[in-house]
Short mmCIF file of C-alpha atoms in Angstrom, two decimals:
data_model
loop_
_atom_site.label_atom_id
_atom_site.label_comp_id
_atom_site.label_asym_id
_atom_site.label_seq_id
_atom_site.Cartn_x
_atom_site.Cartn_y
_atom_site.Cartn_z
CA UNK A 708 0.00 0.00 0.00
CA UNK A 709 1.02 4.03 -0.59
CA UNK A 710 1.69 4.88 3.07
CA UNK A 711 1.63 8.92 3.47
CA UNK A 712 2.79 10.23 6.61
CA UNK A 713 1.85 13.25 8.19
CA UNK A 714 4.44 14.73 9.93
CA UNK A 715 7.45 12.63 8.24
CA UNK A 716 9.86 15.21 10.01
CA UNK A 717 9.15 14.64 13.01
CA UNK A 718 11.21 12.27 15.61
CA UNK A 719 8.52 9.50 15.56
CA UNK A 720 7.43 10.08 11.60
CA UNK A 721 11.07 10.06 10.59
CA UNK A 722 11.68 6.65 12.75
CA UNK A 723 8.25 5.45 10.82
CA UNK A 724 9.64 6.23 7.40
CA UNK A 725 12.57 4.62 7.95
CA UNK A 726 10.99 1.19 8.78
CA UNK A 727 8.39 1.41 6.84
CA UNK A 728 9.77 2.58 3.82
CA UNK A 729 11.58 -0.39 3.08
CA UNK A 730 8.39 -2.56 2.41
CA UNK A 731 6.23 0.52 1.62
CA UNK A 732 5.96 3.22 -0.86
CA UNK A 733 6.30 6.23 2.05
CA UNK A 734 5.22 9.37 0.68
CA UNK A 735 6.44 11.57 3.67
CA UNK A 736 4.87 14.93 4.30
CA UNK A 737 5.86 17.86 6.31
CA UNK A 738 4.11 21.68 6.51
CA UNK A 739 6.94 22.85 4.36
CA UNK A 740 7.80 20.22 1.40
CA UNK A 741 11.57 21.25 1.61
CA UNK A 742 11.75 19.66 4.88
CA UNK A 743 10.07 16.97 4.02
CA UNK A 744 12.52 16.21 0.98
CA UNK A 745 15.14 16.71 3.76
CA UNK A 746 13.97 14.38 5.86
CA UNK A 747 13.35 11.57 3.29
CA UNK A 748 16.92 12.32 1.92
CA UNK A 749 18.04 11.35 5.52
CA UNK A 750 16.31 8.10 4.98
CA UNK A 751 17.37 7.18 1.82
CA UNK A 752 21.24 7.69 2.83
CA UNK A 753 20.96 5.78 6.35
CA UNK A 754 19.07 2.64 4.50
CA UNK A 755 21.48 2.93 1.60
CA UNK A 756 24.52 2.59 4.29
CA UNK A 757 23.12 -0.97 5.30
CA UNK A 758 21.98 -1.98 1.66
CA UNK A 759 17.87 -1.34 2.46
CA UNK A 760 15.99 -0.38 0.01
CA UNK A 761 13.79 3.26 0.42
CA UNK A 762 11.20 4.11 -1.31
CA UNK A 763 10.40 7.41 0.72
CA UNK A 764 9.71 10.96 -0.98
CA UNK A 765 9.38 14.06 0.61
CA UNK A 766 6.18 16.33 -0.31
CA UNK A 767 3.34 18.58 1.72
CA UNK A 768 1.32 17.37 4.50
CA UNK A 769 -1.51 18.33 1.63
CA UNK A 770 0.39 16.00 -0.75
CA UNK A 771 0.76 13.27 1.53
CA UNK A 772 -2.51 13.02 2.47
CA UNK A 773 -3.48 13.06 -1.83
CA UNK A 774 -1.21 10.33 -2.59
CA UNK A 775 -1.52 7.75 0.08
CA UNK A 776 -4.29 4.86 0.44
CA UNK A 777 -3.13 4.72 4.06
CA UNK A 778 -2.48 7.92 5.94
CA UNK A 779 -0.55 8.14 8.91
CA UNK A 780 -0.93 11.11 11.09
CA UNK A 781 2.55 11.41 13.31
CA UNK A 782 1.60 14.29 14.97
CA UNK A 783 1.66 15.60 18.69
CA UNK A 784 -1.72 15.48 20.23
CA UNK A 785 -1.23 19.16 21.02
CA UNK A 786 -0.67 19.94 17.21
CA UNK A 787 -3.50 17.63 16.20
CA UNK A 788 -6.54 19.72 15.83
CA UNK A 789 -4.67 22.56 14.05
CA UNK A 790 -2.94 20.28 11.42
CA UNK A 791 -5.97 18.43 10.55
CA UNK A 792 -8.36 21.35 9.59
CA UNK A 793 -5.33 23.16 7.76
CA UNK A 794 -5.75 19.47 5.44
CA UNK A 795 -8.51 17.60 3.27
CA UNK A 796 -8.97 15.35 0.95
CA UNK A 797 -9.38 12.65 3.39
CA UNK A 798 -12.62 11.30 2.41
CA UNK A 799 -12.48 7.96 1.04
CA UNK A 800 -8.60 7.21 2.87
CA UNK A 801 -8.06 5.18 5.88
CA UNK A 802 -6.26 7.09 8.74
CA UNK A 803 -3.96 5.67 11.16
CA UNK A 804 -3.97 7.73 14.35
CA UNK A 805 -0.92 6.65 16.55
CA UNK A 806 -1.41 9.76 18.72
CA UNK A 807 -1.55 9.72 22.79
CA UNK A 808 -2.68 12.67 24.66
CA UNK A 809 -0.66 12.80 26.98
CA UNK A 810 0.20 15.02 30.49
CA UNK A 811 2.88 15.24 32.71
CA UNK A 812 2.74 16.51 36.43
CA UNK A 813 5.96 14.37 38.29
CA UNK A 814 4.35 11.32 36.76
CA UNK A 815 2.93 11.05 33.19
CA UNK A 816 -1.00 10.47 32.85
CA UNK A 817 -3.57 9.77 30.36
CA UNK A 818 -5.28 13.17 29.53
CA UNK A 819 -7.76 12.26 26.99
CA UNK A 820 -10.20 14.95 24.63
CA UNK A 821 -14.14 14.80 26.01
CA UNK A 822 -14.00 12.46 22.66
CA UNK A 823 -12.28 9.92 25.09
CA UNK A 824 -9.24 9.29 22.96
CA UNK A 825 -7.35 11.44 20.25
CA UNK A 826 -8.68 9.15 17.92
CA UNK A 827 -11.91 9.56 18.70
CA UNK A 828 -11.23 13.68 18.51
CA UNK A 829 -9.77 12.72 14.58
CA UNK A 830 -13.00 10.89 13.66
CA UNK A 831 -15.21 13.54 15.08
CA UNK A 832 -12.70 16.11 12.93
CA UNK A 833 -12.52 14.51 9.69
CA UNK A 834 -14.98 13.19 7.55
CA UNK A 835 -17.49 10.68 8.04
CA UNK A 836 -15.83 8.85 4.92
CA UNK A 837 -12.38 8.48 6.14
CA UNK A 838 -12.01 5.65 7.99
CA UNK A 839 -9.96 5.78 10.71
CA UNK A 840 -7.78 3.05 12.64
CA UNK A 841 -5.88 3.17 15.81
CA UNK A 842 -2.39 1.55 15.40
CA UNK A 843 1.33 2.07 16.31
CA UNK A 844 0.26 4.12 19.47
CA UNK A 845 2.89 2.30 22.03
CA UNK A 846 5.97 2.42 19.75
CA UNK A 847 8.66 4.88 20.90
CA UNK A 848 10.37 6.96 18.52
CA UNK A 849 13.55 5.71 19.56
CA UNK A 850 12.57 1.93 19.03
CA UNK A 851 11.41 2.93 15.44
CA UNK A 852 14.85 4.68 14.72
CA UNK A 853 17.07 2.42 16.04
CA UNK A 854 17.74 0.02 13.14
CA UNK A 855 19.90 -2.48 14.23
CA UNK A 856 17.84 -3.13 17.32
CA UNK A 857 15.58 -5.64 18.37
CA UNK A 858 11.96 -4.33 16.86
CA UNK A 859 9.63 -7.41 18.40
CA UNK A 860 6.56 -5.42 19.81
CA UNK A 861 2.69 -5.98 19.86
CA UNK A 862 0.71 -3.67 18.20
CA UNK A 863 -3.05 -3.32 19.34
CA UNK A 864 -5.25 -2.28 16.27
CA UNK A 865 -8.69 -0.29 17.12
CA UNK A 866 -11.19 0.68 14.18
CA UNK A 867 -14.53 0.41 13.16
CA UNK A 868 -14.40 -0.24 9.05
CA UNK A 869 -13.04 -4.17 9.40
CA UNK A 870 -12.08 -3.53 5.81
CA UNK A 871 -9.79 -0.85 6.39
CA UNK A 872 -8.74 -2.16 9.63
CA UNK A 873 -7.63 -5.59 7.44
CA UNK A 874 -5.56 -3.17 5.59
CA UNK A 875 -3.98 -1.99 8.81
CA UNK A 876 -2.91 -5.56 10.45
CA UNK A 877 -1.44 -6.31 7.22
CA UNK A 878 0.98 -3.24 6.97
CA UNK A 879 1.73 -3.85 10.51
CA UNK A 880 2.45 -7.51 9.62
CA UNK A 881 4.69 -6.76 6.83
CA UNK A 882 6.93 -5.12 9.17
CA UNK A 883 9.76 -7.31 10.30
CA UNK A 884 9.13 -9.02 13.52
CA UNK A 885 5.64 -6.55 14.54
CA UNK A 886 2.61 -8.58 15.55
CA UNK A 887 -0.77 -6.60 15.04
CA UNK A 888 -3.62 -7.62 17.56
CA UNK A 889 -7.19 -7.06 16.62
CA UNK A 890 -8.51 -4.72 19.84
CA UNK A 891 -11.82 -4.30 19.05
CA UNK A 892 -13.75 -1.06 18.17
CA UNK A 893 -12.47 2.43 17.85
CA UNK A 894 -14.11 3.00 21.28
CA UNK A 895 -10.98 0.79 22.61
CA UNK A 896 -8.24 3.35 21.68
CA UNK A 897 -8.63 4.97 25.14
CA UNK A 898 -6.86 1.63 26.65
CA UNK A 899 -4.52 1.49 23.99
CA UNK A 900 -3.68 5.47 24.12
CA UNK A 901 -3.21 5.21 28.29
CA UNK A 902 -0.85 2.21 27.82
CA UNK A 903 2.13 4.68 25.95
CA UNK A 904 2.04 7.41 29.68
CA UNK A 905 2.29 4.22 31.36
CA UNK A 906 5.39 2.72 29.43
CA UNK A 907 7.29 6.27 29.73
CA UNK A 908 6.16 5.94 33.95
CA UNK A 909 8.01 2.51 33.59
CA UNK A 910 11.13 4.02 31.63
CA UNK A 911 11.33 6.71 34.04
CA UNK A 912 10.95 4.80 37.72
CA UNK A 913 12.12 1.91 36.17
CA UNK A 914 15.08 3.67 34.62
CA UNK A 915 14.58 2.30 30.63
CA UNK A 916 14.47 3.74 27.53
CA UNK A 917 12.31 3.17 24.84
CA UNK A 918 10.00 0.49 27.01
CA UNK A 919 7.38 -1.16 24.79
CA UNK A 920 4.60 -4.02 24.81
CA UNK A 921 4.01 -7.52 23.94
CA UNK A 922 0.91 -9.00 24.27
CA UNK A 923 1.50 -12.79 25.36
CA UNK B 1276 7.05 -12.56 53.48
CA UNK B 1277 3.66 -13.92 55.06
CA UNK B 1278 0.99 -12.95 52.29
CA UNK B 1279 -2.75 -13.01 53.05
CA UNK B 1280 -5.11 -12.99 50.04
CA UNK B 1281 -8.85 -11.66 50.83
CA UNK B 1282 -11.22 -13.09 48.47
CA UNK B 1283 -8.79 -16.23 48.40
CA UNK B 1284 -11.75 -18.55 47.13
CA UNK B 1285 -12.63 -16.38 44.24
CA UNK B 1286 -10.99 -17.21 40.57
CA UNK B 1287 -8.01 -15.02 40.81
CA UNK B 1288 -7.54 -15.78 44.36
CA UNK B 1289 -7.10 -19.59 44.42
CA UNK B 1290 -5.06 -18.95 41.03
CA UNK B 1291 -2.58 -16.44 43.24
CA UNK B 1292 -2.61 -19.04 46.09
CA UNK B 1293 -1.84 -21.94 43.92
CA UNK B 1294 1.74 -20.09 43.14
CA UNK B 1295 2.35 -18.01 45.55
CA UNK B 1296 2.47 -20.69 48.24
CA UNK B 1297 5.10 -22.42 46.53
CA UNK B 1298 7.48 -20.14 47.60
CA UNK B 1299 5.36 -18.01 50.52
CA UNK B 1300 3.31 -18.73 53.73
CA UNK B 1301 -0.01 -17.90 52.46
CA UNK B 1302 -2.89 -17.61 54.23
CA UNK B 1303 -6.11 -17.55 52.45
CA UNK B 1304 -8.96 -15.61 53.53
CA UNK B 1305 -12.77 -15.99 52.52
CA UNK B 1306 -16.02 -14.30 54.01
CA UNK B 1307 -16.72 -17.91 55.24
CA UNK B 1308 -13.39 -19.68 56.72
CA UNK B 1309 -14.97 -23.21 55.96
CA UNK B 1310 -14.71 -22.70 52.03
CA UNK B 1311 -11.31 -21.24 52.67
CA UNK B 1312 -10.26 -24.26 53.53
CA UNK B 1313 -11.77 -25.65 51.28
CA UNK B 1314 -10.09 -23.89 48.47
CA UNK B 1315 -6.76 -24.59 50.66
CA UNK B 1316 -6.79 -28.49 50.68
CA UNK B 1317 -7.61 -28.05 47.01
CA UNK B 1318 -4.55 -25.81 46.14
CA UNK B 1319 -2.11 -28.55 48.50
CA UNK B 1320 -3.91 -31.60 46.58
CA UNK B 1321 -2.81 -29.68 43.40
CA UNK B 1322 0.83 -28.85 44.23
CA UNK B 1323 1.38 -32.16 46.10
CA UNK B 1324 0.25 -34.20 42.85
CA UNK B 1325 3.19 -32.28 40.83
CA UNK B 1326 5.48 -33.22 44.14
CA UNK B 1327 5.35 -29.13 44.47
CA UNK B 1328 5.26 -27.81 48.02
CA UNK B 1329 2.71 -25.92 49.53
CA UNK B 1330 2.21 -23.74 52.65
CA UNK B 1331 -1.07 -22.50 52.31
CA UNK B 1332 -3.77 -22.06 55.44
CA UNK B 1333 -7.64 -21.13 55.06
CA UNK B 1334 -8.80 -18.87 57.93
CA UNK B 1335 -11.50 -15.88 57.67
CA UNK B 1336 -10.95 -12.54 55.16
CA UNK B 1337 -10.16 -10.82 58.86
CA UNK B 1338 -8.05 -13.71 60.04
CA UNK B 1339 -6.04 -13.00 56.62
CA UNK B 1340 -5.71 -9.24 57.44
CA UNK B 1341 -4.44 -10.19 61.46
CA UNK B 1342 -1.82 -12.63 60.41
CA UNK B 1343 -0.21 -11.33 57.13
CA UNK B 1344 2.55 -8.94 56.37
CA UNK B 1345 1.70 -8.61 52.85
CA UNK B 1346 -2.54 -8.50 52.44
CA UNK B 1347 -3.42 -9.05 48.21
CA UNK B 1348 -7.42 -8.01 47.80
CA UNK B 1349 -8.57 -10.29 45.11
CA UNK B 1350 -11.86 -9.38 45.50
CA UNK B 1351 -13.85 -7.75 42.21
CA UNK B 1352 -14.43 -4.59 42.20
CA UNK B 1353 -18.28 -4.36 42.81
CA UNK B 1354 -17.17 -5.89 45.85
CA UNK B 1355 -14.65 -3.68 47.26
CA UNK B 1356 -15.78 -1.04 49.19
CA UNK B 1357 -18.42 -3.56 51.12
CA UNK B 1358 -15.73 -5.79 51.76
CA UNK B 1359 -13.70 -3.31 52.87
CA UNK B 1360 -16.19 -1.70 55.27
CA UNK B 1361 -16.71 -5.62 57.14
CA UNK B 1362 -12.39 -5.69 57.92
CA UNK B 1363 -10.25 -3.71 60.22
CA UNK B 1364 -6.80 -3.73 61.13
CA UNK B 1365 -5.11 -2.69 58.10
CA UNK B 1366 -2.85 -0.08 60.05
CA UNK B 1367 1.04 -0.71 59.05
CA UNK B 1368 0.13 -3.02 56.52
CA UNK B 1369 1.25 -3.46 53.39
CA UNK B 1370 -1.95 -3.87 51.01
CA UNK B 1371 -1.55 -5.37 47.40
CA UNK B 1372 -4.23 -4.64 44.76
CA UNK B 1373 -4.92 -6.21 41.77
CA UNK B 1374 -8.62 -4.75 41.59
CA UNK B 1375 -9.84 -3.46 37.88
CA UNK B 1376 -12.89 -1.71 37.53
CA UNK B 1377 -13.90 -2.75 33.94
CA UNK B 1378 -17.59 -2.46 32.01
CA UNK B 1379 -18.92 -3.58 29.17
CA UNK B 1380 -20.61 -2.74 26.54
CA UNK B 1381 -19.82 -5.01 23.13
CA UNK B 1382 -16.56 -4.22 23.96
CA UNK B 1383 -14.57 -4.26 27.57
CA UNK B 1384 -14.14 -0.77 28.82
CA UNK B 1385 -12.38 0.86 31.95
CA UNK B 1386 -14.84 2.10 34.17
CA UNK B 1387 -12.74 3.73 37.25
CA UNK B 1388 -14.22 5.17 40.61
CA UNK B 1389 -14.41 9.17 40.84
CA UNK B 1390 -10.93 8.98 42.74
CA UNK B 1391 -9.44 7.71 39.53
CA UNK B 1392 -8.75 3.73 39.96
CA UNK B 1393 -9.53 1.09 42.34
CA UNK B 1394 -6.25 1.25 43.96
CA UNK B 1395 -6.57 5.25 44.87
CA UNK B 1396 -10.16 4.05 46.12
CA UNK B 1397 -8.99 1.90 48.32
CA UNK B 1398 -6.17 4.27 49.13
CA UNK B 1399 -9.28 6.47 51.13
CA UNK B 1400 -11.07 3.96 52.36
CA UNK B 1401 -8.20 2.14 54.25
CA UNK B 1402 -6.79 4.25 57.16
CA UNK B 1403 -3.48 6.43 56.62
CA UNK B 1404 -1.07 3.62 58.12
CA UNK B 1405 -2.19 1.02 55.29
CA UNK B 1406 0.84 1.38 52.45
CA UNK B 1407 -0.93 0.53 49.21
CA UNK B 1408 0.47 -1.06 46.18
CA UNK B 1409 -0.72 -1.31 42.73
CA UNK B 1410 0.41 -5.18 41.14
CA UNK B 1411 -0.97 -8.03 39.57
CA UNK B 1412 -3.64 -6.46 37.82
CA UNK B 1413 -2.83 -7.57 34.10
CA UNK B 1414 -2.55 -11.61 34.90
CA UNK B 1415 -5.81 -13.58 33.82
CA UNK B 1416 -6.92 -15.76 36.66
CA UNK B 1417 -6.59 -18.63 33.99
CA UNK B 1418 -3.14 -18.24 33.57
CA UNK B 1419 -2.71 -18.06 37.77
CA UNK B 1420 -3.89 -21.79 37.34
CA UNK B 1421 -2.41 -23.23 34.58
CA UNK B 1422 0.74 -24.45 36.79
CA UNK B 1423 1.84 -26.47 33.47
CA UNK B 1424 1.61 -23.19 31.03
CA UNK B 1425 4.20 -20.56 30.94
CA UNK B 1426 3.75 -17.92 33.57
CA UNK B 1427 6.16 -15.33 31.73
CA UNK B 1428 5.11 -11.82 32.67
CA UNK B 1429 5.57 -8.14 33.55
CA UNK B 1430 4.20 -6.61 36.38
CA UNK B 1431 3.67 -2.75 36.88
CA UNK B 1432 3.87 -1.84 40.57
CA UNK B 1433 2.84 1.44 41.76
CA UNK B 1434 2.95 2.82 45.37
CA UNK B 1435 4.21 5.74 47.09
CA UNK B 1436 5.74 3.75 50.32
CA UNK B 1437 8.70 3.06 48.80
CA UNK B 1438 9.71 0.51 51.40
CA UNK B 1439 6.46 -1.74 50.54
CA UNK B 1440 6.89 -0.90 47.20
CA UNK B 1441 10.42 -2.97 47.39
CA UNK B 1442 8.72 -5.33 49.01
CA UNK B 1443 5.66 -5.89 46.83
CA UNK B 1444 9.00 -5.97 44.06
CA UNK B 1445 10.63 -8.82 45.53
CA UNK B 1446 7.26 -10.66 45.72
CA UNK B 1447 7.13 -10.44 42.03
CA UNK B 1448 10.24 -11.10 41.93
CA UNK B 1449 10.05 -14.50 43.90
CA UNK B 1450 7.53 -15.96 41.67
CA UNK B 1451 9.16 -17.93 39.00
CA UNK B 1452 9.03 -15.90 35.47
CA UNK B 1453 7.30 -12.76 36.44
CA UNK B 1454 9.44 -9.82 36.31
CA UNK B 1455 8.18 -6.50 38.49
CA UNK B 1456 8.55 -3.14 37.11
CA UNK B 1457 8.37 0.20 39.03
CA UNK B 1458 5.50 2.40 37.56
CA UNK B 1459 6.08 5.00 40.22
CA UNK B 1460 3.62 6.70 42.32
CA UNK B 1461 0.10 5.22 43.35
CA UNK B 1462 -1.66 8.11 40.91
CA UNK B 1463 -0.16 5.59 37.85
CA UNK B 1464 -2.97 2.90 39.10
CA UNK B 1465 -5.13 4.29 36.32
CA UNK B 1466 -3.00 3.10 33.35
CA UNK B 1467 -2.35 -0.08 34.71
CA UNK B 1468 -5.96 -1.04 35.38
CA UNK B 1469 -6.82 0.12 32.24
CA UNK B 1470 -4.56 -2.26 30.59
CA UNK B 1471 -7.01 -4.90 31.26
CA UNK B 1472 -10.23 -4.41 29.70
CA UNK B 1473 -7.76 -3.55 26.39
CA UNK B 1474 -6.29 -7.40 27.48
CA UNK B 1475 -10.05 -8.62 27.98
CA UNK B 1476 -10.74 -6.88 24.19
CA UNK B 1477 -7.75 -7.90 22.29
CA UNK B 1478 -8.30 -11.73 23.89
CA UNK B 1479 -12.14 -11.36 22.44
CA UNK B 1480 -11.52 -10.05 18.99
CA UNK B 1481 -8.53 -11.78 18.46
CA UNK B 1482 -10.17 -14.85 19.54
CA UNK B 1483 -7.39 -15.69 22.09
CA UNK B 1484 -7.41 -16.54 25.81
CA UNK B 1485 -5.87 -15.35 28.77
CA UNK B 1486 -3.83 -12.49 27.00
CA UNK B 1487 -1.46 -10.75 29.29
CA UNK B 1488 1.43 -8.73 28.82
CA UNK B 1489 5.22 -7.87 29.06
CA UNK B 1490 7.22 -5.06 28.94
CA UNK B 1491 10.10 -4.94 26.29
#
């Protein structure tokens, strides 16, 4: 599938491209398309050191979101709202929302919209024809970057279109050593969104980095 | 350490007893001490079958407060605060719970108490001098019992004692294959009771059983 991500430049949409784009066409977006080209430049030169392949280009958010059957949207919750209604387009695609709102007093905590999730906030936002799928939410950015380590996590997949959510367990599948799990409903991605504060409470008492999940 | 389980003839409670008394005095508490006991010859008949020992007592829910060190509530959460009310004499001890407040709908859903989880519930109805711990909570009473299937998970333990939290640690610790993490302060009960109705979800649409989790 045409994988678009929105917000390729930043630290977990770069890590994202990287892995992905060696299975994946990865159209990689960015507000400013230079930045975007940047980024996937980075890619292309860090695969080609270890003989990958890369498929990645660098174009708008806009772009991104035009090209891709699947459209990731690697963005802070904080900068969620603001990106989405500055896009369109997205009628007809399925969105992956790997977003956590997330607060931080000494501890981190789950501070969900009054949608209950972000990616309940995204469906409310976009149209009623994108169909949207939670996915990826518990990956660090660090885990997706970090090439020659161990990437053997559990990925819990949320979404009410089963077609589009098919589409989604099979791009997680088709990245080495990932294992999608079928959660349910998009009314799920509430437990899956809480689970990322409480992996960076474990990485920070626990003194880790870049804790993840397995189901088992 | 001497561990007492209240609710000790419930699922999850025989399942705790059945391997935590291979390595723990455990004395297991019900509303009536008769089926206690009950569910205490059981668990010995079980261990002494696989020639596994067994040090496990059956005495009354308040018998299990009075004589433990370590107190585990495996009591559901409807149950709590009722349960709670009919026992005294938590003062100095160190209380253990595993209690998820979870609804349903189609789909599993975490359904916490206005103080935020079960465990910060408990935290005000117990006097000051109880030091509560969060652990336990994402470990299916089926896999408690399966002595013959592999019992290899993480536990998130959250308390602000830290002296009982060290000790609730090297209770996990002691129990062959689980590994304890530190999830800092009691206020991170939240995310990891909320980890099991997503456990309860992904175990229903991913047609599964007794999902539980580790941290990588």
């Amino acid at each position: 599938v045409k994988v678009g991500i929105v917000g390729g430049t930043g630290d977990i949409g770069e890590g994202m491209a990287l892995r992905i784009s060696q299975v994946h066409e990865v159209i990689l977006g960015s507000r400013e398309a230079e930045r975007a080209c940047a980024t996937s430049d980075a890619c292309h030169l860090a695969l080609d050191e270890k003989g990958l392949p890369c498929t990645c280009s660098g174009v708008s958010n806009q772009d991104a979101v035009d090209r891709a059957e699947v459209v990731i949207l690697a963005i802070p919750f904080q900068h969620m709202a603001a990106t989405l209604s500055s896009l369109s387009g997205f009628e007809g695609k399925m969105v992956v929302s790997p977003v956590n709102p997330i607060g931080r007093k000494e501890h981190f905590f789950f501070a969900p919209p009054p949608e209950g999730s972000a990616a309940q906030q995204i469906a409310r936002l976009l149209p009623k024809e994108a169909k949207i799928c939670t996915a990826f939410n518990n990956i660090a950015a660090g885990s997706w970057k970090a090439l020659d380590a161990p990437f053997v996590y559990s990925v819990a997949v949320c979404g009410d279109d089963p077609a589009a959510k098919g589409v989604v367990m099979g791009l997680v599948a088709s990245i080495p050593h990932l294992a999608g799990f079928d959660a349910g409903p998009l009314a799920v991605s509430p437990m899956v969104e809480a689970v990322t504060p409480l992996l960076l409470n474990i990485a920070k008492y626990q003194k880790m980095r870049d804790v993840g999940i397995r189901f088992a």
